[in-house]
PDB file of C-alpha atoms in Angstrom:
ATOM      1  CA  UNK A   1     113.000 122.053 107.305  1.00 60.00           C
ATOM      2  CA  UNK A   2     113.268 121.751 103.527  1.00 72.00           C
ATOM      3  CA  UNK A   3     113.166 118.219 102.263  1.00 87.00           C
ATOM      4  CA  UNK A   4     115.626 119.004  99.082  1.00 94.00           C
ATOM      5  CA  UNK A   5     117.937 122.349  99.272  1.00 95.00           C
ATOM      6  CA  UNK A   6     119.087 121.576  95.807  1.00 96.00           C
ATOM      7  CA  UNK A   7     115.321 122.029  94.347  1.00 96.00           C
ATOM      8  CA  UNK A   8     115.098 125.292  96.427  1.00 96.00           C
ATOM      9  CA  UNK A   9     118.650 126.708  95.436  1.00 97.00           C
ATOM     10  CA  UNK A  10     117.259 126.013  91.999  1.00 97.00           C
ATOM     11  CA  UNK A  11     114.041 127.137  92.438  1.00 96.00           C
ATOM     12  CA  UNK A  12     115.145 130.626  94.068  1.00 97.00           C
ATOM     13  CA  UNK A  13     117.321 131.080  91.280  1.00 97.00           C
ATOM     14  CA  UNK A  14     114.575 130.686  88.801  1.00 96.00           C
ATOM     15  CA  UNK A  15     111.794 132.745  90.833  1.00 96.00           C
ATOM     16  CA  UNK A  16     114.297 135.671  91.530  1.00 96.00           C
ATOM     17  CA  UNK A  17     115.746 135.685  87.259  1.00 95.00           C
ATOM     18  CA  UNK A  18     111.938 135.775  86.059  1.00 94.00           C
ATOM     19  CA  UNK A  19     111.046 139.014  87.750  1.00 95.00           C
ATOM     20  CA  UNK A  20     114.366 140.120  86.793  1.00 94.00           C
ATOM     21  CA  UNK A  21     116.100 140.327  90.437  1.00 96.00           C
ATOM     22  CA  UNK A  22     119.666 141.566  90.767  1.00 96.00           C
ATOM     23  CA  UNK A  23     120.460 139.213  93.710  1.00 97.00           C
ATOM     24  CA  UNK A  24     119.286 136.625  95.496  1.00 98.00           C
ATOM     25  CA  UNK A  25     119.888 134.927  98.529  1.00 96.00           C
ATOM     26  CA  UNK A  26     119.263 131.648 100.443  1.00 96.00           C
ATOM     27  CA  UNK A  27     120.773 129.395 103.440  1.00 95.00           C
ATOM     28  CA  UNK A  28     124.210 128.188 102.584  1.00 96.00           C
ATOM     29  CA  UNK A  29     125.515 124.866 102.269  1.00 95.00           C
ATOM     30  CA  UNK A  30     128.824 123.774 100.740  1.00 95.00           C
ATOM     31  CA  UNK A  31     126.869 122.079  97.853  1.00 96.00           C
ATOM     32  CA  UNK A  32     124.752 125.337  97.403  1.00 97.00           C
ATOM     33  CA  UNK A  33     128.421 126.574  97.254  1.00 97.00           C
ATOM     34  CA  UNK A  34     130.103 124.637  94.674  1.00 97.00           C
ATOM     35  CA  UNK A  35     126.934 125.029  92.578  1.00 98.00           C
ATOM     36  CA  UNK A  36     126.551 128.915  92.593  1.00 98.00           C
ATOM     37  CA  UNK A  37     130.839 128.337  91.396  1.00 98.00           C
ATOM     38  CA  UNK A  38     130.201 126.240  88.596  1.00 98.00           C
ATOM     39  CA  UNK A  39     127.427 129.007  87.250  1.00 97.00           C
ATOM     40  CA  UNK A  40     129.928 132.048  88.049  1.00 97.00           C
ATOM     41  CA  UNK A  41     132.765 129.789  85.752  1.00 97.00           C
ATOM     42  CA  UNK A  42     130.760 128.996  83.642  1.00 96.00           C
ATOM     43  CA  UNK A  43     128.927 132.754  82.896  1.00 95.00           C
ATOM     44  CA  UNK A  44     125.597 131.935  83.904  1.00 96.00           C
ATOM     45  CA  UNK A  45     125.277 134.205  86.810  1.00 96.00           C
ATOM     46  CA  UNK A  46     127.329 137.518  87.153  1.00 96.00           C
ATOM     47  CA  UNK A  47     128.839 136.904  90.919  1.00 97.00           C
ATOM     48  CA  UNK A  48     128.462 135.142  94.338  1.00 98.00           C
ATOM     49  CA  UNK A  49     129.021 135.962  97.964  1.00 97.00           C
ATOM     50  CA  UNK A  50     129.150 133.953 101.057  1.00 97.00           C
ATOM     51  CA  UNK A  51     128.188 135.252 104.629  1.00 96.00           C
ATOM     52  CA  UNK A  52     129.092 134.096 107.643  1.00 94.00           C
ATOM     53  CA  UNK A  53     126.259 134.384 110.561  1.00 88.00           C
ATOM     54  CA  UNK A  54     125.438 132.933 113.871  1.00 86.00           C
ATOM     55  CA  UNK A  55     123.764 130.162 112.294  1.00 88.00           C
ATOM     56  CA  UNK A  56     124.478 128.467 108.662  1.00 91.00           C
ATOM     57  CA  UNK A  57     125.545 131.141 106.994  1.00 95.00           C
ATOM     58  CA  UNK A  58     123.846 132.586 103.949  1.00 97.00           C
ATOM     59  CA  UNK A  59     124.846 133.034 100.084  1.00 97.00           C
ATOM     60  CA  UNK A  60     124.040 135.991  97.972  1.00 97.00           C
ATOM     61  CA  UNK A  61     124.190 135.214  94.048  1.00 98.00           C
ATOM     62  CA  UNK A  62     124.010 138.361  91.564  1.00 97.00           C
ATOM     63  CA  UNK A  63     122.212 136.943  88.516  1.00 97.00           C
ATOM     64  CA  UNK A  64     122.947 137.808  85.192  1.00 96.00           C
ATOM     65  CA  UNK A  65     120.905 139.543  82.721  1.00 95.00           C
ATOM     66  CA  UNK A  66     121.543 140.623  79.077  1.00 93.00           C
ATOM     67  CA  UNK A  67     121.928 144.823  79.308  1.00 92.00           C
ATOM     68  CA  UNK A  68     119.965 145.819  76.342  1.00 94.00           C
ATOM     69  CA  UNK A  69     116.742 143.219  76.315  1.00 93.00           C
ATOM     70  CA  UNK A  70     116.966 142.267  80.123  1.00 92.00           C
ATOM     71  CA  UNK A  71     116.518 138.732  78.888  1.00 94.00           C
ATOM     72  CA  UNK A  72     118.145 135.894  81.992  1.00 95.00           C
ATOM     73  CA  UNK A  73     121.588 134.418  80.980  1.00 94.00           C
ATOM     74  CA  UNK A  74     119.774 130.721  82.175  1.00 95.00           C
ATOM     75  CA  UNK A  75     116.771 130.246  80.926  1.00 94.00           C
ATOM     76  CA  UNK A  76     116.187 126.800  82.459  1.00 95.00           C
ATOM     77  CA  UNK A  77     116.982 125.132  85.309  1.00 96.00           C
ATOM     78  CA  UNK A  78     116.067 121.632  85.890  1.00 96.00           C
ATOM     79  CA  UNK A  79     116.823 119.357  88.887  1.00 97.00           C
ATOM     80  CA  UNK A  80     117.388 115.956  87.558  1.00 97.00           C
ATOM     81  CA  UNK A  81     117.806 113.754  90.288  1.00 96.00           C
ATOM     82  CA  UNK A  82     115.714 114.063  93.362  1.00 93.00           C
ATOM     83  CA  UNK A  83     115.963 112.924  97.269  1.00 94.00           C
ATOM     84  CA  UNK A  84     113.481 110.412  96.073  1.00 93.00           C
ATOM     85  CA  UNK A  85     114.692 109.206  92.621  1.00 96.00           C
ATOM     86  CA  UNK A  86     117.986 109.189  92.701  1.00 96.00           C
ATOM     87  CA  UNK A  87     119.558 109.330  88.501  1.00 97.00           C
ATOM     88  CA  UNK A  88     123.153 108.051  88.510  1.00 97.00           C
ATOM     89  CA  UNK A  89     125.096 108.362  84.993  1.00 97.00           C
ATOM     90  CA  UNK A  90     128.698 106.543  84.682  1.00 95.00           C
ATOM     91  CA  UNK A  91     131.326 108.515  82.653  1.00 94.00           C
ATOM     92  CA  UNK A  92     130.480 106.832  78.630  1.00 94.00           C
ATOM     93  CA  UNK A  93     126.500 107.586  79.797  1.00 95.00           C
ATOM     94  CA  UNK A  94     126.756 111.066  80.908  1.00 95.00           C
ATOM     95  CA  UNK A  95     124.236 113.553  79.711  1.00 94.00           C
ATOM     96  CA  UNK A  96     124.555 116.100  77.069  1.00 94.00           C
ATOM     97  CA  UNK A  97     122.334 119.131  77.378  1.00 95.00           C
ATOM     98  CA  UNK A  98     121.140 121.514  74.597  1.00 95.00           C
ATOM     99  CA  UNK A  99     123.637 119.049  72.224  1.00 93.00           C
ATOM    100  CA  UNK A 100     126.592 120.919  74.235  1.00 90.00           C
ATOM    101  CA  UNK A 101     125.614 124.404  74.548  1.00 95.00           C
ATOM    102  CA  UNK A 102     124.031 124.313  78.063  1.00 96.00           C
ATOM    103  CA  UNK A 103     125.445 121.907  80.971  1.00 97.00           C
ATOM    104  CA  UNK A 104     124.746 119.016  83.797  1.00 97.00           C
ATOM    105  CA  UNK A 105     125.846 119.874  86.803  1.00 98.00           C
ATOM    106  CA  UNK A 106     127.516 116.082  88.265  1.00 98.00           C
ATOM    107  CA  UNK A 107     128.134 115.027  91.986  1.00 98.00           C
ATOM    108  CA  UNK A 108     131.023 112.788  91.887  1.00 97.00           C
ATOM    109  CA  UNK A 109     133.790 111.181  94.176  1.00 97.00           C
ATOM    110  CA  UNK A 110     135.853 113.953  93.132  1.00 97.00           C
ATOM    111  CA  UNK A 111     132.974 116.799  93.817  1.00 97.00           C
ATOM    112  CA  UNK A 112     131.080 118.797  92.046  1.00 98.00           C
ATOM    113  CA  UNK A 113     132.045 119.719  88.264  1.00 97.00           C
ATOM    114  CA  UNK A 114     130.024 119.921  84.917  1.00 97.00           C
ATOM    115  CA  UNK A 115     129.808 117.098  82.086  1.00 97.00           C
ATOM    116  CA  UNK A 116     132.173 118.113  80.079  1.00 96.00           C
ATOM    117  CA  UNK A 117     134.920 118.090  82.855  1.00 97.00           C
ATOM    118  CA  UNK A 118     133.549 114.622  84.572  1.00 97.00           C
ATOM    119  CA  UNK A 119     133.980 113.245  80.745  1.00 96.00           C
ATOM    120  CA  UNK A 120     137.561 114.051  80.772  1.00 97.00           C
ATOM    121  CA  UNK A 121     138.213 112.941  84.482  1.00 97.00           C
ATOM    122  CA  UNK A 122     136.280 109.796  83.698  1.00 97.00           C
ATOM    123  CA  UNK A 123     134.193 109.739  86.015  1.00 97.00           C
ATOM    124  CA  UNK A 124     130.393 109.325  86.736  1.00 97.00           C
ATOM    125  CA  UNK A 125     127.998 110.533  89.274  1.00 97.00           C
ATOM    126  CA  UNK A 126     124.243 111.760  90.264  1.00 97.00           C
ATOM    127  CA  UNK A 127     123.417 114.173  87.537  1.00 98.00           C
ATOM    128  CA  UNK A 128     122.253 116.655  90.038  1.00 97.00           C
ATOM    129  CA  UNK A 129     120.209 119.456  87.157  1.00 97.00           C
ATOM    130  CA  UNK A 130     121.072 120.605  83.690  1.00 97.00           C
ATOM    131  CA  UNK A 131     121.709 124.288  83.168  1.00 97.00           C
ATOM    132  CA  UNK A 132     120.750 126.079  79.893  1.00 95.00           C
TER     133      UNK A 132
END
């Protein structure tokens, strides 16, 4: 029993892109879900997969790499709010990572979406990680 999936969805991701894995996978949930779509829209990993199975299911993510220096397209992933410090952020407070360039990935009433998208909605959230 893991105590925080999000920390281990990001924490697979990071293990797998610094020994330069093609894909990775891990249990699936429908946060894990909407996460590993927000990187795939926004170009951060190259594709993702969901299998069915007998018990939770399980999703495959192809990570992305740059072809001639192998360097990761994320270089950081940080979990922000945790199971046991919670970080909520209304719309006006919402984080801005890397000055724009990288992104904050926000649970909100309407789901999942980045900063830049709950800024336009106007809406706020827990500021789940930041992506760069």
């Amino acid at each position: 029993m893991n105590t925080d999936p999000i920390a281990d969805f990001l924490t697979r991701i990071r293990n797998a892109s610094s020994v330069t894995k093609k894909v990775v996978e891990m249990p699936s949930s429908n946060t894990k879900v909407a996460m590993a779509k927000i990187l795939f829209e926004k170009g951060y990993i190259a594709n993702y997969k969901v299998e069915e199975d007998d018990k939770q299911g399980v999703i495959k993510i192809a990570l992305k790499y740059n072809p001639s220096t192998r360097v990761p397209a994320i270089t950081k992933l940080q979990r922000v709010s945790s199971p046991g410090l919670r970080k909520y952020s209304n719309s006006k407070e919402l984080p801005r990572v890397l000055n724009g360039l990288g992104i904050a990935i926000i649970s909100t009433s309407k789901g999942l979406m980045t900063d830049k998208e709950a800024r336009v909605q106007k809406v706020g959230g827990e500021v789940l990680c930041y992506v760069y």
